[in-house]
Each structure stands twice: as structure tokens, then as C-alpha cells.
Short mmCIF file of C-alpha atoms in Angstrom, two decimals:
data_model
loop_
_atom_site.label_atom_id
_atom_site.label_comp_id
_atom_site.label_asym_id
_atom_site.label_seq_id
_atom_site.Cartn_x
_atom_site.Cartn_y
_atom_site.Cartn_z
CA MET A 1 12.80 -2.94 42.39
CA THR A 2 9.93 -1.71 40.21
CA GLN A 3 11.28 -3.82 37.35
CA LEU A 4 11.09 -6.88 39.60
CA LEU A 5 7.50 -6.08 40.52
CA VAL A 6 6.60 -5.50 36.86
CA PHE A 7 8.19 -8.86 36.02
CA ARG A 8 6.17 -10.44 38.81
CA GLU A 9 2.94 -8.95 37.45
CA ARG A 10 3.71 -10.26 33.96
CA MET A 11 4.30 -13.69 35.47
CA ILE A 12 0.96 -13.51 37.29
CA GLN A 13 -0.84 -12.57 34.06
CA PHE A 14 0.88 -15.39 32.18
CA TYR A 15 0.02 -17.82 34.97
CA GLN A 16 -3.64 -16.75 35.07
CA ARG A 17 -4.00 -17.18 31.32
CA HIS A 18 -2.52 -20.68 31.38
CA ALA A 19 -3.16 -21.74 35.01
CA ARG A 20 -4.59 -25.20 34.35
CA LEU A 21 -1.88 -26.23 31.90
CA LEU A 22 0.94 -24.82 34.03
CA LYS A 23 -0.28 -26.65 37.15
CA LEU A 24 -0.22 -29.94 35.21
CA VAL A 25 3.26 -29.22 33.87
CA PHE A 26 4.61 -28.35 37.34
CA ARG A 27 3.10 -31.46 38.87
CA PHE A 28 4.59 -33.60 36.12
CA LEU A 29 8.06 -32.05 36.48
CA ILE A 30 8.04 -32.40 40.26
CA SER A 31 6.92 -36.05 40.01
CA LEU A 32 9.67 -36.71 37.47
CA LEU A 33 12.33 -35.09 39.68
CA LEU A 34 11.08 -36.97 42.72
CA PHE A 35 11.24 -40.40 41.07
CA PHE A 36 14.67 -39.64 39.62
CA ALA A 37 15.80 -38.64 43.14
CA ILE A 38 14.44 -41.95 44.51
CA ASN A 39 16.26 -43.82 41.72
CA ARG A 40 19.46 -42.01 42.65
CA GLU A 41 19.20 -43.16 46.28
CA VAL A 42 17.66 -46.66 46.09
CA GLY A 43 17.45 -47.44 42.38
CA TYR A 44 18.24 -51.17 42.71
CA ASP A 45 15.62 -52.61 40.39
CA PRO A 46 16.74 -52.11 36.76
CA ALA A 47 13.18 -52.54 35.48
CA LEU A 48 11.85 -49.77 37.72
CA ARG A 49 14.79 -47.49 36.93
CA SER A 50 13.92 -47.30 33.22
CA TRP A 51 12.89 -43.85 32.05
CA TYR A 52 9.56 -44.93 30.54
CA ILE A 53 8.46 -46.40 33.90
CA VAL A 54 9.37 -43.12 35.61
CA VAL A 55 7.56 -41.07 32.96
CA GLY A 56 4.59 -43.45 33.07
CA ILE A 57 4.26 -43.20 36.85
CA SER A 58 4.57 -39.40 36.65
CA ILE A 59 1.73 -39.32 34.09
CA VAL A 60 -0.39 -41.62 36.29
CA GLY A 61 0.28 -39.22 39.18
CA LEU A 62 -1.13 -36.39 37.03
CA VAL A 63 -4.44 -38.16 36.50
CA LEU A 64 -4.95 -39.18 40.12
CA PRO A 65 -5.42 -36.80 43.09
CA GLN A 66 -2.34 -35.03 44.41
CA GLN A 67 -2.20 -37.06 47.64
CA VAL A 68 -1.67 -40.22 45.61
CA LEU A 69 1.85 -39.00 44.66
CA LEU A 70 2.98 -39.65 48.22
CA PHE A 71 1.58 -43.17 48.09
CA LEU A 72 3.24 -43.80 44.70
CA ALA A 73 6.60 -42.54 45.99
CA ALA A 74 6.39 -44.82 49.06
CA LEU A 75 5.39 -47.79 46.90
CA TYR A 76 8.15 -47.10 44.37
CA THR A 77 10.79 -46.85 47.13
CA THR A 78 9.60 -50.05 48.79
CA ALA A 79 9.56 -51.89 45.44
CA HIS A 80 13.19 -50.88 44.78
CA ILE A 81 14.30 -52.02 48.24
CA TYR A 82 12.34 -55.30 47.87
CA TYR A 83 14.53 -56.14 44.87
CA VAL A 84 17.56 -56.55 47.18
CA SER A 85 16.09 -57.21 50.64
CA GLY A 86 12.64 -58.40 51.65
CA MET A 87 13.33 -57.63 55.31
CA LEU A 88 14.26 -54.02 54.64
CA ALA A 89 11.33 -53.61 52.26
CA LEU A 90 9.03 -54.79 55.08
CA THR A 91 10.71 -52.27 57.39
CA ALA A 92 10.29 -49.44 54.90
CA GLY A 93 6.65 -50.41 54.27
CA LEU A 94 5.88 -50.53 58.00
CA ILE A 95 7.50 -47.16 58.62
CA PHE A 96 5.65 -45.51 55.72
CA ALA A 97 2.38 -47.03 57.01
CA LEU A 98 3.17 -45.77 60.51
CA LEU A 99 3.76 -42.23 59.19
CA TYR A 100 0.50 -42.38 57.27
CA PHE A 101 -1.63 -43.49 60.22
CA VAL A 102 -0.01 -41.12 62.72
CA TYR A 103 0.15 -37.94 60.70
CA ILE A 104 -0.31 -37.85 56.93
CA ARG A 105 -3.86 -39.22 57.01
CA PHE A 106 -5.01 -36.12 58.91
CA VAL A 107 -2.77 -33.49 57.34
CA PRO A 108 -2.18 -34.81 53.79
CA GLU A 109 -0.68 -31.56 52.52
CA HIS A 110 2.25 -32.03 54.91
CA GLY A 111 3.14 -35.16 52.99
CA TYR A 112 4.73 -32.89 50.37
CA VAL A 113 7.18 -31.66 53.00
CA ILE A 114 8.27 -35.26 53.60
CA LEU A 115 8.60 -35.78 49.83
CA ALA A 116 10.60 -32.56 49.46
CA VAL A 117 13.45 -33.84 51.67
CA PRO A 118 14.93 -36.49 49.31
CA LEU A 119 14.20 -34.22 46.35
CA LEU A 120 16.15 -31.28 47.78
CA PHE A 121 18.99 -33.51 48.93
CA ALA A 122 19.20 -35.00 45.43
CA ILE A 123 19.52 -31.57 43.79
CA ARG A 124 22.02 -30.45 46.47
CA ILE A 125 19.95 -27.68 48.07
CA PRO A 126 18.74 -29.32 51.30
CA TYR A 127 18.98 -26.08 53.29
CA ALA A 128 16.19 -24.59 51.18
CA LEU A 129 13.69 -26.65 53.16
CA PRO A 130 13.72 -24.77 56.50
CA LEU A 131 14.07 -21.42 54.70
CA LEU A 132 11.09 -22.13 52.47
CA LEU A 133 8.93 -23.58 55.25
CA GLY A 134 9.67 -20.58 57.43
CA MET A 135 8.45 -18.29 54.63
CA VAL A 136 5.29 -20.10 53.51
CA SER A 137 4.23 -22.26 56.44
CA ALA A 138 3.80 -22.32 60.22
CA PRO A 139 6.18 -23.80 62.86
CA VAL A 140 3.99 -26.93 62.99
CA SER A 141 5.75 -27.93 59.73
CA LEU A 142 8.65 -28.95 61.97
CA ILE A 143 6.84 -32.28 62.42
CA PRO A 144 6.76 -33.36 58.75
CA MET A 145 10.24 -31.87 58.24
CA SER A 146 11.64 -34.01 61.07
CA CYS A 147 9.81 -37.08 59.73
CA GLY A 148 11.22 -36.41 56.25
CA LEU A 149 14.77 -36.10 57.58
CA ALA A 150 14.40 -39.29 59.62
CA VAL A 151 13.02 -41.20 56.61
CA TYR A 152 15.86 -39.88 54.43
CA LYS A 153 18.49 -40.97 56.97
CA LEU A 154 16.77 -44.34 57.29
CA ILE A 155 16.97 -44.88 53.52
CA GLN A 156 20.63 -43.87 53.54
CA ALA A 157 21.28 -46.39 56.33
CA MET A 158 19.45 -49.02 54.26
CA THR A 159 21.68 -48.39 51.23
CA VAL A 160 24.76 -48.78 53.47
CA ALA A 161 23.38 -51.99 55.01
CA ILE A 162 22.52 -53.41 51.56
CA GLY A 163 26.02 -52.64 50.39
CA THR A 164 27.75 -54.35 53.30
CA ALA A 165 25.47 -57.14 54.60
CA THR A 166 25.58 -60.70 53.33
CA ASP A 167 22.38 -62.13 54.84
CA ASP A 168 18.87 -60.81 54.50
CA THR A 169 17.87 -61.29 58.13
CA VAL A 170 16.57 -59.42 61.11
CA LEU A 171 20.20 -58.44 61.85
CA MET A 172 20.17 -56.19 58.79
CA TYR A 173 17.02 -54.54 60.10
CA ASN A 174 18.63 -54.05 63.54
CA GLN A 175 21.73 -52.56 61.94
CA VAL A 176 19.63 -50.07 59.94
CA ILE A 177 17.54 -48.96 62.92
CA GLN A 178 20.62 -48.62 65.13
CA GLN A 179 22.54 -46.66 62.52
CA THR A 180 19.61 -44.30 61.89
CA PHE A 181 18.63 -43.47 65.44
CA SER A 182 22.13 -43.34 66.86
CA ASP A 183 23.27 -40.94 64.14
CA ARG A 184 23.87 -37.60 65.89
CA GLU A 185 23.89 -35.84 62.54
CA LEU A 186 20.15 -36.54 62.24
CA TYR A 187 19.35 -34.86 65.56
CA PHE A 188 21.67 -31.94 64.84
CA MET A 189 20.02 -31.46 61.47
CA ILE A 190 16.51 -31.60 62.95
CA GLY A 191 17.53 -29.11 65.64
CA ILE A 192 19.27 -26.68 63.26
CA PHE A 193 16.53 -26.86 60.63
CA GLY A 194 13.92 -26.28 63.33
CA ILE A 195 15.73 -23.23 64.70
CA VAL A 196 16.26 -21.78 61.21
CA MET A 197 12.63 -22.37 60.26
CA VAL A 198 11.26 -20.73 63.41
CA LEU A 199 13.72 -17.83 63.03
CA VAL A 200 12.68 -17.21 59.40
CA TYR A 201 9.01 -17.47 60.41
CA CYS A 202 9.40 -14.93 63.24
CA ILE A 203 11.34 -12.46 61.08
CA ARG A 204 8.87 -12.83 58.22
CA ASN A 205 5.95 -12.02 60.52
CA SER A 206 7.62 -9.16 62.38
CA SER A 207 6.65 -5.57 61.74
CA VAL A 208 10.21 -4.46 60.97
CA ALA A 209 10.66 -2.75 57.58
CA TYR A 210 11.69 -5.15 54.79
CA ALA A 211 11.33 -8.08 57.21
CA PHE A 212 9.84 -10.23 54.46
CA HIS A 213 12.95 -9.76 52.28
CA MET A 214 15.46 -10.09 55.12
CA ALA A 215 14.09 -13.35 56.48
CA VAL A 216 15.71 -15.73 53.97
CA PRO A 217 19.25 -14.17 54.06
CA ILE A 218 19.22 -14.07 57.88
CA GLY A 219 17.97 -17.67 57.98
CA ALA A 220 20.78 -18.70 55.60
CA ILE A 221 23.42 -17.01 57.78
CA ALA A 222 21.97 -18.66 60.90
CA ASN A 223 22.07 -22.02 59.09
CA ILE A 224 25.78 -21.61 58.28
CA VAL A 225 26.67 -20.45 61.79
CA LEU A 226 24.77 -23.29 63.47
CA PHE A 227 26.31 -25.96 61.24
CA LEU A 228 29.79 -24.53 61.90
CA ILE A 229 29.11 -24.62 65.66
CA THR A 230 27.98 -28.26 65.50
CA ASN A 231 31.03 -29.04 63.37
CA PHE A 232 33.18 -27.53 66.10
CA ILE A 233 31.35 -29.31 68.95
CA SER A 234 31.05 -32.73 67.37
CA ASP A 235 33.26 -34.61 64.97
CA SER A 236 30.96 -34.17 61.98
CA ARG A 237 33.71 -33.13 59.56
CA ILE A 238 31.47 -30.95 57.44
CA ASN A 239 32.92 -29.63 54.22
CA VAL A 240 32.73 -25.90 54.93
CA TRP A 241 32.93 -24.77 51.29
CA GLN A 242 30.20 -27.21 50.32
CA LEU A 243 28.09 -25.90 53.22
CA LEU A 244 28.58 -22.29 52.08
CA VAL A 245 27.86 -22.96 48.41
CA GLN A 246 24.83 -25.15 49.12
CA THR A 247 23.42 -22.65 51.60
CA ILE A 248 23.76 -19.76 49.12
CA LEU A 249 22.13 -21.85 46.37
CA SER A 250 19.42 -22.97 48.81
CA ALA A 251 18.73 -19.38 49.87
CA GLY A 252 18.43 -18.33 46.22
CA ALA A 253 16.12 -21.25 45.40
CA ALA A 254 14.01 -20.65 48.54
CA TYR A 255 13.69 -16.95 47.71
CA CYS A 256 12.59 -17.68 44.12
CA ILE A 257 10.15 -20.43 45.10
CA GLN A 258 8.48 -18.41 47.86
CA PHE A 259 8.33 -15.39 45.54
CA PHE A 260 6.23 -17.41 43.10
CA LEU A 261 4.34 -19.45 45.72
CA VAL A 262 3.18 -16.40 47.66
CA VAL A 263 2.39 -14.52 44.45
CA LEU A 264 0.61 -17.40 42.70
CA ASN A 265 -1.34 -18.32 45.83
CA TYR A 266 -3.03 -14.97 45.73
CA SER A 267 -3.38 -14.88 41.98
CA GLY A 268 -5.33 -18.15 41.72
CA THR A 269 -8.16 -17.87 39.25
CA GLU A 270 -11.46 -19.43 40.30
CA TYR A 271 -13.85 -21.10 37.85
CA LEU A 272 -17.44 -21.04 39.07
CA GLN A 273 -20.78 -22.22 37.68
CA PHE A 274 -24.25 -21.34 38.84
CA GLU A 275 -27.71 -20.55 37.42
CA ASP A 276 -30.76 -18.47 38.12
CA GLU A 277 -34.23 -18.35 36.53
CA GLU A 278 -32.96 -16.82 33.31
CA TYR A 279 -29.33 -17.73 32.70
CA TYR A 280 -26.58 -20.24 33.29
CA TYR A 281 -23.43 -18.43 34.44
CA TYR A 282 -19.91 -19.62 33.78
CA VAL A 283 -17.71 -17.25 35.73
CA LYS A 284 -13.95 -16.88 35.74
CA ALA A 285 -13.00 -14.83 38.80
CA VAL A 286 -9.55 -13.27 38.36
CA PRO A 287 -7.98 -11.47 41.35
CA LYS A 288 -7.05 -7.86 40.69
CA MET A 289 -3.50 -6.75 39.98
CA SER A 290 -1.57 -4.50 42.32
CA ILE A 291 0.63 -2.89 39.67
CA THR A 292 -0.41 -2.24 36.08
CA THR A 293 2.20 -3.42 33.65
CA PRO A 294 3.25 -0.77 31.21
CA ASN A 295 2.46 -1.31 27.55
CA LYS A 296 4.60 1.64 26.64
CA HIS A 297 5.49 3.05 23.28
CA VAL A 298 8.19 5.63 23.75
CA LYS A 299 7.76 8.71 21.62
CA ARG A 300 10.66 11.10 21.49
CA PHE A 301 9.90 14.78 21.41
CA THR A 302 12.67 17.04 20.09
CA THR A 303 12.55 20.83 19.86
CA ARG A 304 13.63 21.23 16.25
CA LEU A 305 15.35 19.06 13.69
CA THR A 306 18.38 20.31 11.87
CA GLU A 307 18.30 20.50 8.07
CA GLU A 308 20.59 17.51 7.80
CA GLU A 309 18.29 15.44 10.09
CA VAL A 310 15.26 16.36 8.00
CA MET A 311 17.12 15.33 4.83
CA GLU A 312 17.94 12.02 6.45
CA GLU A 313 14.30 11.54 7.51
CA GLY A 314 13.17 12.29 3.99
CA LEU A 315 10.75 14.95 5.19
CA PRO A 316 9.73 17.90 2.99
CA ILE A 317 11.81 20.95 3.80
CA GLU A 318 10.12 24.23 4.43
CA GLU A 319 12.21 27.29 4.95
CA GLU A 320 10.22 28.52 7.91
CA ASP A 321 11.12 25.31 9.83
CA PHE A 322 14.70 26.45 10.21
CA PRO A 323 15.88 29.68 11.75
CA GLN A 324 17.60 31.64 8.94
CA SER A 325 19.08 34.33 11.09
CA GLU A 326 19.48 35.31 14.65
CA GLU A 327 16.37 37.41 14.40
CA ASP A 328 14.28 34.28 13.71
CA ILE A 329 15.59 32.71 16.89
CA MET B 1 -30.36 -8.48 30.76
CA VAL B 2 -27.60 -9.70 33.06
CA ASP B 3 -27.72 -7.89 36.39
CA GLU B 4 -24.15 -7.19 37.51
CA GLU B 5 -24.92 -6.69 41.18
CA LYS B 6 -26.80 -10.02 41.29
CA VAL B 7 -23.95 -11.79 39.47
CA ARG B 8 -21.46 -10.38 42.01
CA ILE B 9 -23.47 -11.70 44.94
CA MET B 10 -24.02 -15.09 43.27
CA THR B 11 -20.32 -15.35 42.36
CA ARG B 12 -19.35 -14.84 45.99
CA ILE B 13 -21.91 -17.46 47.08
CA ALA B 14 -20.64 -19.90 44.43
CA SER B 15 -17.12 -19.32 45.69
CA TYR B 16 -18.23 -20.38 49.16
CA GLU B 17 -19.89 -23.44 47.66
CA GLN B 18 -16.61 -24.80 46.29
CA LYS B 19 -16.27 -28.41 47.38
CA GLU B 20 -13.97 -28.06 50.41
CA ARG B 21 -15.55 -24.88 51.72
CA ILE B 22 -19.17 -26.08 51.58
CA GLN B 23 -18.19 -29.10 53.67
CA GLU B 24 -16.60 -26.81 56.22
CA ILE B 25 -19.70 -24.61 56.21
CA GLU B 26 -22.01 -27.60 56.74
CA GLU B 27 -19.86 -28.85 59.58
CA GLY B 28 -20.20 -25.50 61.31
CA GLY B 29 -23.89 -26.38 61.76
CA TYR B 30 -23.08 -29.20 64.17
CA TYR B 31 -22.74 -28.74 67.88
CA GLU B 32 -19.09 -28.30 68.81
CA SER B 33 -19.03 -31.48 70.90
CA ASP B 34 -20.49 -33.53 68.01
CA TYR B 35 -18.05 -31.95 65.56
CA ILE B 36 -15.04 -32.81 67.71
CA ARG B 37 -16.33 -36.24 68.68
CA SER B 38 -16.93 -37.24 65.03
CA ARG B 39 -13.32 -36.44 64.25
CA LEU B 40 -11.74 -38.05 67.28
CA PHE B 41 -12.99 -41.59 66.53
CA PRO B 42 -10.96 -41.97 63.28
CA ILE B 43 -7.96 -40.58 65.14
CA ILE B 44 -8.23 -43.09 67.98
CA TRP B 45 -8.60 -45.91 65.45
CA SER B 46 -5.64 -44.69 63.35
CA TYR B 47 -3.42 -44.26 66.38
CA THR B 48 -4.33 -47.75 67.58
CA VAL B 49 -3.23 -49.19 64.22
CA ALA B 50 -0.07 -47.05 64.29
CA TYR B 51 0.74 -48.22 67.81
CA ALA B 52 0.31 -51.84 66.71
CA LEU B 53 2.74 -51.20 63.81
CA LEU B 54 5.20 -49.55 66.21
CA LEU B 55 5.00 -52.53 68.59
CA LEU B 56 5.68 -54.82 65.61
CA LEU B 57 8.78 -52.78 64.67
CA ILE B 58 10.01 -52.83 68.28
CA ALA B 59 9.30 -56.56 68.54
CA LEU B 60 11.32 -57.20 65.36
CA TYR B 61 14.20 -55.18 66.80
CA HIS B 62 14.17 -57.18 70.05
CA LEU B 63 13.28 -60.50 68.41
CA ASP B 64 16.19 -62.33 70.03
CA PHE B 65 15.16 -61.19 73.51
CA LEU B 66 11.49 -62.01 72.96
CA THR B 67 12.13 -65.46 71.50
CA SER B 68 14.38 -66.39 74.44
CA SER B 69 12.44 -67.96 77.27
CA LEU B 70 10.42 -65.27 78.99
CA SER B 71 8.50 -66.05 82.16
CA MET B 72 4.77 -65.36 82.45
CA ALA B 73 5.42 -62.56 84.93
CA GLU B 74 7.80 -60.84 82.50
CA CYS B 75 5.28 -61.21 79.66
CA ARG B 76 2.55 -59.71 81.86
CA GLU B 77 4.83 -56.80 82.78
CA LEU B 78 5.64 -56.12 79.15
CA ALA B 79 1.97 -56.25 78.18
CA ALA B 80 1.01 -53.92 81.07
CA ALA B 81 3.72 -51.43 80.09
CA ALA B 82 2.57 -51.51 76.46
CA LEU B 83 -1.05 -50.92 77.53
CA VAL B 84 -0.15 -48.00 79.84
CA ILE B 85 1.93 -46.35 77.11
CA TYR B 86 -0.94 -46.86 74.65
CA ILE B 87 -3.47 -45.21 76.99
CA LEU B 88 -1.14 -42.27 77.66
CA LEU B 89 -0.49 -41.87 73.93
CA ILE B 90 -4.22 -41.86 73.15
CA LEU B 91 -4.94 -39.34 75.93
CA VAL B 92 -2.22 -36.92 74.82
CA SER B 93 -3.16 -37.18 71.15
CA VAL B 94 -6.89 -36.75 71.92
CA PHE B 95 -6.06 -33.60 73.92
CA LEU B 96 -3.89 -32.10 71.18
CA TRP B 97 -6.27 -32.93 68.34
CA THR B 98 -9.23 -31.58 70.37
CA LEU B 99 -7.47 -28.21 70.49
CA HIS B 100 -6.85 -28.40 66.75
CA PHE B 101 -10.47 -29.28 65.94
CA ALA B 102 -11.83 -26.59 68.28
CA ALA B 103 -9.89 -24.02 66.24
CA GLY B 104 -11.22 -25.61 63.03
CA TYR B 105 -14.80 -25.41 64.34
CA GLU B 106 -14.39 -21.70 65.09
CA ARG B 107 -13.15 -21.18 61.54
CA SER B 108 -16.09 -23.06 60.03
CA GLN B 109 -18.53 -21.03 62.17
CA LYS B 110 -17.05 -17.82 60.80
CA LEU B 111 -17.24 -19.13 57.22
CA ARG B 112 -20.85 -20.22 57.81
CA LYS B 113 -21.78 -16.74 59.06
CA GLU B 114 -20.21 -15.10 55.97
CA TYR B 115 -21.93 -17.56 53.63
CA TYR B 116 -25.37 -17.05 55.12
CA GLY B 117 -24.76 -13.30 55.09
CA GLU B 118 -24.27 -13.48 51.32
CA LEU B 119 -27.40 -15.62 50.93
CA LYS B 120 -29.36 -13.05 52.90
CA LYS B 121 -28.05 -10.25 50.63
CA LEU B 122 -29.27 -12.21 47.60
CA GLU B 123 -32.65 -12.73 49.23
CA GLN B 124 -32.93 -9.01 50.02
CA TYR B 125 -31.94 -8.23 46.46
CA TYR B 126 -34.79 -10.42 45.13
CA VAL B 127 -37.27 -8.83 47.57
CA GLN B 128 -36.21 -5.30 46.53
CA ASN B 129 -36.47 -6.20 42.85
CA ARG B 130 -39.89 -7.72 43.34
CA GLU B 131 -41.08 -4.58 45.19
CA GLY B 132 -39.53 -2.35 42.53
CA GLY B 133 -41.18 -4.42 39.78
CA SER B 134 -44.60 -4.29 41.43
CA GLU B 135 -44.33 -0.49 41.78
#
């Protein structure tokens, strides 16, 4: 356990030394993953699918404020859908606009929760979302999580409709809306994710010993049990082995991410500037460490060396170093 | 010579004056009713736009029904139902967001008190130094 904490402290020191660069790199990687995930789901336009467009948009997202990433993702998705169906692109655009005016405009940081849904589904760890939100956020995150799941299901319904429909009419739109909101799997998923998130949140905040470390495993077990129950009740036909493997991977990913998120949140370096009558001050405020990392050089102390060991070491031999008789000992 | 104690106080003050925090501190100077009222107007406007978008989506879904011959009475009923739902939606959202902003106002009051406490410490530091210098 100490080794883990020492490793964490080294990570904090590394992060503090290179905080600005690392933040840019993380943002770039997450943008890249997000646009590849969108391409995987609705990548209809071959021009937009090209890697240099994806890299270019990710770089543009770096330069602009963080909230713009959500807008870029919505625009990118709508542009892909517009390539095959104007009607569905209008639908997608209206729904994204609706989400913005109702919620994201006032709580922009929750937009990342909505973005995280297709990303986690694309990398096959969707169950990490409620586990992670339970560890780092409050139960109010159920709102963006539900919105994200609904948007994801809507996009899946659109891909099915695009694959099967022949006319680009209002009928396609009706089919998509019907398929999305009559899908029981969506409501089951929202319900189960909500229960798991609240459970993890309650355990994390309880005063029981090791509650913080038990929250994710217990949440993962609850997730599996609840999905098995819904599989039994309804005709979902969930692949049980896939559920188990994905939940274990999700729990591992959630544990790692919250480990770094919680740690790095509190290790954020602040850069401040101010002046008085005599000086300009450029201050870098670095939060203190909780454990000092050892810079250890192990020195072995032995009682006496034997003559052979001294010969091997190439040290000068002095007779008094070695006991000649029992009396010397 | 750089005075460490003074730099510590000024660093804490500068930390409070980071962009997002100073705005929150300034907002704590308003009356609570003004603070909440100034935030509710954009919400009412946004929710009105969102409701219009939702009505458009619902209208597209029921386009066949709407384009079939509807009587004036039915149109009036639909419009009245839409208006009642809109008013209820605005009332509920105003209530919920008022609670949220009241909690935010309390937070900004606390931040404001801490910030002015640090400013007062700096002022006292200058006064003590001036008195010490004159002695």
C-alpha cells in the first residue's frame, strides 16, 4: 500500500512539474478518442472521417475554451448525419439545441458527462460512467448521465433507420423517435446506472473504514446483479460473460481515473501575479505533499569481511582486521 | 528585501482574485433578491426557446395529425394545453433554480468574507509596519 502511495506522490510531482503540457496532451487525446468514437457510430461522410480532419478538429479544440469541444462534437455528429439524411440531421440538431438551452448552458461542465457516454461505449467500458460519477461527483449528475444515454440511444436508432429506410421523410424521424423512447433497455440502463451511482456516492461518503476503496467494487457488483435481474425480468438477452468482463474492466478504469482525478484535483499548481510598491511578484503556489518520496541510497553494513571478500574487493589487508585465534574473538 | 509574511498574504489574496472567484466575490455584494433575479431572466428566456424547440419536435412527430383538418376549437384546445404546460414548466424550473442560486449566493457570501478578511490582514500588516518604521 505504501508503494502505491509513493507512486502516487511521484505522479503528483511529475504532474506539477509539467502540468500545463500534460493538460494540453490529455485534452488532445480525449478529443481524438471522442471524434474517433463518433466516426465509429455515425461516420457516414468520408471527407469528415479522414484522420487529418479529426486531428485538425482536435487541435482546434485545444486552442478554444473547453466548452467548445461539446459544440464541436455536436456539429461533427450532425454533419455526418446530414450526409445521409437531412431530416435526421435536423432532428439531431434540434435535440442538441434543446439540451443546450435546458441544461448545458447553465452547467457547462456537465456537458463532459454527456460526451463521456459515446466515448465509454466505444471503448467497451460503459459501466465505468456511474462508478466514476459516484466517486467524483454528486447525485445531480444523474441528469446529464440520463441525457447522454438517451442521446446515445437516439444516435443508435438513427443508424438503424438510415440502414433500413428508403425515403428521407418525416416517417424516418417518427421511426427514430419511436424506437428510442419505446426502448425499455434505455430506461433500465438509466435506472440501473442511477442506482449504482447513488450507491457508490453513499458508500464513498460514509464513515466506514476503507469506504473510499470499497465503493467501486461494491458498485460494480451491484451493476452486475441489477443487469442480471433485468435480464431475468425482461427479454433483454444480455451476454452475461460480456457483462462480467466489461464491468470488471470498467471498475478498473473507474478506479484508476478517480485515483488520478481526486489526486490531481488537489495537486493543482496555481500561477499568480501581483505587485506592490517595490516588486512585481510571479508566484507558483504548489500544494504540499502528504508523503515524502524516498530518494534512498541503500548502504549495507556488515560486521566483518572475510579475507577472501577483502581480496575480491581489492582492499589492503591488515592482519588486525581478521581474528587470528579464538582469543582475538 | 522581500517580506515573506506579506507575500503569503498577497498570494492568498491573488488566489481569491482568480477570474472565476473574483466574479463570485463581487456577486456576493448584491442583495440576494437581485442576485437571484438577475440569474432567473436568462433561464426563463432559455426555457422558452427550449420549449419552442420541443413543440417543434412534437409537431414534426404528429405532422400527419396536425395537417389533417383540425377545427378551430381543437386548435384552441391544443394551444391552451401548450400554454398551461409552458407556465407550469417555467414555475417549476424557476422554483428549482431559485434554490440552486440561493445556495450559490451563500457560497459567494462566505468567499467574500474570507477575501475581505485577507485584505484586512494586509492592511493591518501595512499599519503595523508603518508604526514600527516610525518608531
